[in-house]
């Protein structure tokens, strides 16, 4: 298998994709191009030839003092020297992250996460950020934890997602 990363564009001829989640399938097949056109999110496809293995969408985010408990904010601030204590810190959010059913449970999710992190750290340099965030579905939390993400607010209990973050300074490539 030869994986390649393709940024979704308005003229990309969409191939079939099924990750088993109608919301994630629907976003890729019906909404991702409009999100890109309106400069809301960029979507990247992981392909093997013409086959879409998976995809992820990225958009700008932040971690701010108003959105977390005081205890969590103290932990975030400890990552920075005192002179760099601000009211918020820049982040990139993983808006969508999906793998086709036939590529699950074979390490493809980890490979896609490495590709995503590498692209953000090495290839995109017009802007910078410290954190990678995601609103993880409850069933996806173990995947993100295995990939170094932490719960932003361990007290968060409402809804069917949990906000998680990854400190990009952890990467050594």
PDB file of C-alpha atoms in Angstrom:
ATOM      1  CA  UNK A   1       0.000   0.000   0.000  1.00  0.00           C
ATOM      2  CA  UNK A   2       1.305   3.436  -0.913  1.00  0.00           C
ATOM      3  CA  UNK A   3      -0.327   6.146   1.154  1.00  0.00           C
ATOM      4  CA  UNK A   4      -0.552   9.637  -0.233  1.00  0.00           C
ATOM      5  CA  UNK A   5      -2.074  12.764   1.265  1.00  0.00           C
ATOM      6  CA  UNK A   6      -4.379  14.770  -0.987  1.00  0.00           C
ATOM      7  CA  UNK A   7      -5.879  18.101   0.017  1.00  0.00           C
ATOM      8  CA  UNK A   8      -9.541  18.137  -0.966  1.00  0.00           C
ATOM      9  CA  UNK A   9     -10.294  20.783  -3.589  1.00  0.00           C
ATOM     10  CA  UNK A  10     -13.510  21.861  -5.278  1.00  0.00           C
ATOM     11  CA  UNK A  11     -12.614  19.943  -8.441  1.00  0.00           C
ATOM     12  CA  UNK A  12     -11.658  16.687  -6.698  1.00  0.00           C
ATOM     13  CA  UNK A  13     -13.761  13.824  -8.038  1.00  0.00           C
ATOM     14  CA  UNK A  14     -15.081  12.246  -4.849  1.00  0.00           C
ATOM     15  CA  UNK A  15     -14.801   8.475  -4.556  1.00  0.00           C
ATOM     16  CA  UNK A  16     -17.059   6.306  -2.380  1.00  0.00           C
ATOM     17  CA  UNK A  17     -16.243   6.342   1.337  1.00  0.00           C
ATOM     18  CA  UNK A  18     -17.784   4.556   4.309  1.00  0.00           C
ATOM     19  CA  UNK A  19     -16.416   4.703   7.831  1.00  0.00           C
ATOM     20  CA  UNK A  20     -19.597   3.348   9.396  1.00  0.00           C
ATOM     21  CA  UNK A  21     -20.681   6.744  10.779  1.00  0.00           C
ATOM     22  CA  UNK A  22     -23.313   8.595   8.746  1.00  0.00           C
ATOM     23  CA  UNK A  23     -22.286  12.005  10.123  1.00  0.00           C
ATOM     24  CA  UNK A  24     -18.610  11.546   9.207  1.00  0.00           C
ATOM     25  CA  UNK A  25     -19.490  10.055   5.802  1.00  0.00           C
ATOM     26  CA  UNK A  26     -21.928  12.898   5.136  1.00  0.00           C
ATOM     27  CA  UNK A  27     -19.396  15.572   6.014  1.00  0.00           C
ATOM     28  CA  UNK A  28     -16.837  14.230   3.555  1.00  0.00           C
ATOM     29  CA  UNK A  29     -19.270  13.527   0.743  1.00  0.00           C
ATOM     30  CA  UNK A  30     -21.568  16.558   1.111  1.00  0.00           C
ATOM     31  CA  UNK A  31     -19.982  19.347   3.169  1.00  0.00           C
ATOM     32  CA  UNK A  32     -16.166  19.283   3.122  1.00  0.00           C
ATOM     33  CA  UNK A  33     -15.791  21.131  -0.189  1.00  0.00           C
ATOM     34  CA  UNK A  34     -18.071  23.955   1.003  1.00  0.00           C
ATOM     35  CA  UNK A  35     -16.141  24.211   4.285  1.00  0.00           C
ATOM     36  CA  UNK A  36     -12.939  24.613   2.273  1.00  0.00           C
ATOM     37  CA  UNK A  37     -14.468  27.103  -0.176  1.00  0.00           C
ATOM     38  CA  UNK A  38     -15.716  29.233   2.729  1.00  0.00           C
ATOM     39  CA  UNK A  39     -12.320  28.977   4.482  1.00  0.00           C
ATOM     40  CA  UNK A  40     -13.764  27.219   7.533  1.00  0.00           C
ATOM     41  CA  UNK A  41     -11.784  23.966   7.401  1.00  0.00           C
ATOM     42  CA  UNK A  42      -9.335  22.146   5.154  1.00  0.00           C
ATOM     43  CA  UNK A  43      -9.865  18.453   4.533  1.00  0.00           C
ATOM     44  CA  UNK A  44      -7.090  16.025   3.699  1.00  0.00           C
ATOM     45  CA  UNK A  45      -7.652  12.595   2.193  1.00  0.00           C
ATOM     46  CA  UNK A  46      -5.377   9.647   2.830  1.00  0.00           C
ATOM     47  CA  UNK A  47      -5.477   7.583  -0.355  1.00  0.00           C
ATOM     48  CA  UNK A  48      -4.094   4.350  -1.740  1.00  0.00           C
ATOM     49  CA  UNK A  49      -4.385   4.961  -5.463  1.00  0.00           C
ATOM     50  CA  UNK A  50      -8.011   5.959  -6.038  1.00  0.00           C
ATOM     51  CA  UNK A  51      -9.217   4.445  -2.763  1.00  0.00           C
ATOM     52  CA  UNK A  52      -9.898   6.815   0.145  1.00  0.00           C
ATOM     53  CA  UNK A  53      -8.470   5.130   3.254  1.00  0.00           C
ATOM     54  CA  UNK A  54      -9.483   7.956   5.563  1.00  0.00           C
ATOM     55  CA  UNK A  55      -9.623  11.683   5.979  1.00  0.00           C
ATOM     56  CA  UNK A  56      -9.196  14.489   8.485  1.00  0.00           C
ATOM     57  CA  UNK A  57     -10.408  18.081   8.561  1.00  0.00           C
ATOM     58  CA  UNK A  58      -8.571  20.870  10.341  1.00  0.00           C
ATOM     59  CA  UNK A  59      -9.558  24.350  11.444  1.00  0.00           C
ATOM     60  CA  UNK A  60      -8.281  27.027  13.815  1.00  0.00           C
ATOM     61  CA  UNK A  61      -9.063  26.844  17.513  1.00  0.00           C
ATOM     62  CA  UNK A  62      -7.794  28.074  20.858  1.00  0.00           C
ATOM     63  CA  UNK A  63      -7.611  26.948  24.444  1.00  0.00           C
ATOM     64  CA  UNK A  64      -8.817  29.817  26.596  1.00  0.00           C
ATOM     65  CA  UNK A  65      -9.057  30.586  30.279  1.00  0.00           C
ATOM     66  CA  UNK A  66     -12.831  31.077  30.058  1.00  0.00           C
ATOM     67  CA  UNK A  67     -13.431  27.561  28.709  1.00  0.00           C
ATOM     68  CA  UNK A  68     -11.723  25.496  31.414  1.00  0.00           C
ATOM     69  CA  UNK A  69     -11.611  25.201  35.189  1.00  0.00           C
ATOM     70  CA  UNK A  70      -9.018  27.113  37.219  1.00  0.00           C
ATOM     71  CA  UNK A  71      -7.158  23.877  37.973  1.00  0.00           C
ATOM     72  CA  UNK A  72      -6.903  22.995  34.288  1.00  0.00           C
ATOM     73  CA  UNK A  73      -5.820  26.532  33.379  1.00  0.00           C
ATOM     74  CA  UNK A  74      -3.011  26.374  35.962  1.00  0.00           C
ATOM     75  CA  UNK A  75      -1.727  23.183  34.287  1.00  0.00           C
ATOM     76  CA  UNK A  76      -1.831  24.837  30.864  1.00  0.00           C
ATOM     77  CA  UNK A  77      -0.010  27.961  32.115  1.00  0.00           C
ATOM     78  CA  UNK A  78       2.757  25.807  33.631  1.00  0.00           C
ATOM     79  CA  UNK A  79       3.739  24.838  30.086  1.00  0.00           C
ATOM     80  CA  UNK A  80       4.834  28.422  29.394  1.00  0.00           C
ATOM     81  CA  UNK A  81       7.291  30.860  30.987  1.00  0.00           C
ATOM     82  CA  UNK A  82       5.625  33.553  33.084  1.00  0.00           C
ATOM     83  CA  UNK A  83       6.224  36.196  30.412  1.00  0.00           C
ATOM     84  CA  UNK A  84       4.076  34.124  28.035  1.00  0.00           C
ATOM     85  CA  UNK A  85       0.996  33.765  30.250  1.00  0.00           C
ATOM     86  CA  UNK A  86      -1.914  34.852  28.063  1.00  0.00           C
ATOM     87  CA  UNK A  87      -5.703  34.513  28.238  1.00  0.00           C
ATOM     88  CA  UNK A  88      -5.707  31.970  25.421  1.00  0.00           C
ATOM     89  CA  UNK A  89      -3.289  29.877  23.383  1.00  0.00           C
ATOM     90  CA  UNK A  90      -3.539  29.034  19.683  1.00  0.00           C
ATOM     91  CA  UNK A  91      -4.574  25.572  18.577  1.00  0.00           C
ATOM     92  CA  UNK A  92      -5.612  23.631  15.512  1.00  0.00           C
ATOM     93  CA  UNK A  93      -8.731  21.513  15.894  1.00  0.00           C
ATOM     94  CA  UNK A  94      -9.282  18.149  14.299  1.00  0.00           C
ATOM     95  CA  UNK A  95     -12.840  18.742  13.139  1.00  0.00           C
ATOM     96  CA  UNK A  96     -13.251  15.302  11.587  1.00  0.00           C
ATOM     97  CA  UNK A  97     -11.099  12.159  11.613  1.00  0.00           C
ATOM     98  CA  UNK A  98     -12.389   9.005   9.949  1.00  0.00           C
ATOM     99  CA  UNK A  99     -11.054   5.720   8.598  1.00  0.00           C
ATOM    100  CA  UNK A 100     -12.841   3.525   6.054  1.00  0.00           C
ATOM    101  CA  UNK A 101     -14.290   0.363   7.589  1.00  0.00           C
ATOM    102  CA  UNK A 102     -11.965  -1.986   5.693  1.00  0.00           C
ATOM    103  CA  UNK A 103      -8.875  -0.193   7.097  1.00  0.00           C
ATOM    104  CA  UNK A 104      -9.834  -0.266  10.776  1.00  0.00           C
ATOM    105  CA  UNK A 105      -7.967  -2.187  13.469  1.00  0.00           C
ATOM    106  CA  UNK A 106      -4.739  -2.445  11.489  1.00  0.00           C
ATOM    107  CA  UNK A 107      -2.850   0.604  12.801  1.00  0.00           C
ATOM    108  CA  UNK A 108      -4.117   2.952  10.094  1.00  0.00           C
ATOM    109  CA  UNK A 109      -5.522   5.425  12.633  1.00  0.00           C
ATOM    110  CA  UNK A 110      -2.099   5.805  14.239  1.00  0.00           C
ATOM    111  CA  UNK A 111      -0.459   6.231  10.824  1.00  0.00           C
ATOM    112  CA  UNK A 112      -2.989   8.914   9.886  1.00  0.00           C
ATOM    113  CA  UNK A 113      -2.407  10.724  13.185  1.00  0.00           C
ATOM    114  CA  UNK A 114       1.356  10.761  12.560  1.00  0.00           C
ATOM    115  CA  UNK A 115       0.768  12.115   9.035  1.00  0.00           C
ATOM    116  CA  UNK A 116      -1.526  14.815  10.437  1.00  0.00           C
ATOM    117  CA  UNK A 117       0.928  15.824  13.176  1.00  0.00           C
ATOM    118  CA  UNK A 118       3.895  15.785  10.804  1.00  0.00           C
ATOM    119  CA  UNK A 119       2.086  18.002   8.289  1.00  0.00           C
ATOM    120  CA  UNK A 120       1.193  20.483  11.008  1.00  0.00           C
ATOM    121  CA  UNK A 121       4.659  20.564  12.537  1.00  0.00           C
ATOM    122  CA  UNK A 122       6.841  20.471   9.418  1.00  0.00           C
ATOM    123  CA  UNK A 123       4.893  21.480   6.352  1.00  0.00           C
ATOM    124  CA  UNK A 124       2.560  24.294   7.352  1.00  0.00           C
ATOM    125  CA  UNK A 125       4.594  27.280   8.469  1.00  0.00           C
ATOM    126  CA  UNK A 126       2.610  30.442   7.690  1.00  0.00           C
ATOM    127  CA  UNK A 127       1.114  30.428  11.168  1.00  0.00           C
ATOM    128  CA  UNK A 128       1.943  28.661  14.380  1.00  0.00           C
ATOM    129  CA  UNK A 129       0.112  27.101  17.287  1.00  0.00           C
ATOM    130  CA  UNK A 130       0.909  25.083  20.392  1.00  0.00           C
ATOM    131  CA  UNK A 131      -1.970  22.649  20.772  1.00  0.00           C
ATOM    132  CA  UNK A 132      -3.933  20.182  18.703  1.00  0.00           C
ATOM    133  CA  UNK A 133      -7.516  19.815  19.961  1.00  0.00           C
ATOM    134  CA  UNK A 134     -10.404  17.490  19.225  1.00  0.00           C
ATOM    135  CA  UNK A 135     -13.953  16.998  20.433  1.00  0.00           C
ATOM    136  CA  UNK A 136     -13.668  13.211  20.666  1.00  0.00           C
ATOM    137  CA  UNK A 137     -16.682  10.935  20.509  1.00  0.00           C
ATOM    138  CA  UNK A 138     -16.855   8.928  23.740  1.00  0.00           C
ATOM    139  CA  UNK A 139     -15.985   5.691  21.925  1.00  0.00           C
ATOM    140  CA  UNK A 140     -12.928   7.368  20.310  1.00  0.00           C
ATOM    141  CA  UNK A 141     -11.390   8.624  23.576  1.00  0.00           C
ATOM    142  CA  UNK A 142      -9.149   5.531  24.010  1.00  0.00           C
ATOM    143  CA  UNK A 143      -7.755   6.052  20.482  1.00  0.00           C
ATOM    144  CA  UNK A 144      -6.844   9.664  21.210  1.00  0.00           C
ATOM    145  CA  UNK A 145      -5.373   8.762  24.612  1.00  0.00           C
ATOM    146  CA  UNK A 146      -3.149   6.143  22.936  1.00  0.00           C
ATOM    147  CA  UNK A 147      -1.978   8.934  20.635  1.00  0.00           C
ATOM    148  CA  UNK A 148      -0.951  11.238  23.485  1.00  0.00           C
ATOM    149  CA  UNK A 149      -4.088  13.374  23.835  1.00  0.00           C
ATOM    150  CA  UNK A 150      -5.335  14.350  27.286  1.00  0.00           C
ATOM    151  CA  UNK A 151      -8.757  15.408  28.459  1.00  0.00           C
ATOM    152  CA  UNK A 152      -8.850  19.195  28.603  1.00  0.00           C
ATOM    153  CA  UNK A 153     -11.307  19.163  31.488  1.00  0.00           C
ATOM    154  CA  UNK A 154     -11.535  15.835  33.349  1.00  0.00           C
ATOM    155  CA  UNK A 155     -14.730  17.116  35.020  1.00  0.00           C
ATOM    156  CA  UNK A 156     -16.559  17.468  31.683  1.00  0.00           C
ATOM    157  CA  UNK A 157     -19.489  15.035  31.610  1.00  0.00           C
ATOM    158  CA  UNK A 158     -22.190  16.532  29.365  1.00  0.00           C
ATOM    159  CA  UNK A 159     -22.813  15.523  25.758  1.00  0.00           C
ATOM    160  CA  UNK A 160     -21.460  12.730  23.590  1.00  0.00           C
ATOM    161  CA  UNK A 161     -17.971  14.209  23.094  1.00  0.00           C
ATOM    162  CA  UNK A 162     -15.068  15.227  25.303  1.00  0.00           C
ATOM    163  CA  UNK A 163     -12.607  17.989  24.493  1.00  0.00           C
ATOM    164  CA  UNK A 164      -9.057  16.672  24.356  1.00  0.00           C
ATOM    165  CA  UNK A 165      -5.712  18.273  23.560  1.00  0.00           C
ATOM    166  CA  UNK A 166      -2.215  17.332  22.452  1.00  0.00           C
ATOM    167  CA  UNK A 167       0.836  19.508  23.153  1.00  0.00           C
ATOM    168  CA  UNK A 168       2.732  19.769  19.857  1.00  0.00           C
ATOM    169  CA  UNK A 169       5.962  20.289  21.813  1.00  0.00           C
ATOM    170  CA  UNK A 170       5.842  16.543  22.574  1.00  0.00           C
ATOM    171  CA  UNK A 171       6.717  15.727  18.965  1.00  0.00           C
ATOM    172  CA  UNK A 172      10.330  14.917  18.246  1.00  0.00           C
ATOM    173  CA  UNK A 173      10.321  15.033  14.452  1.00  0.00           C
TER     174      UNK A 173
END
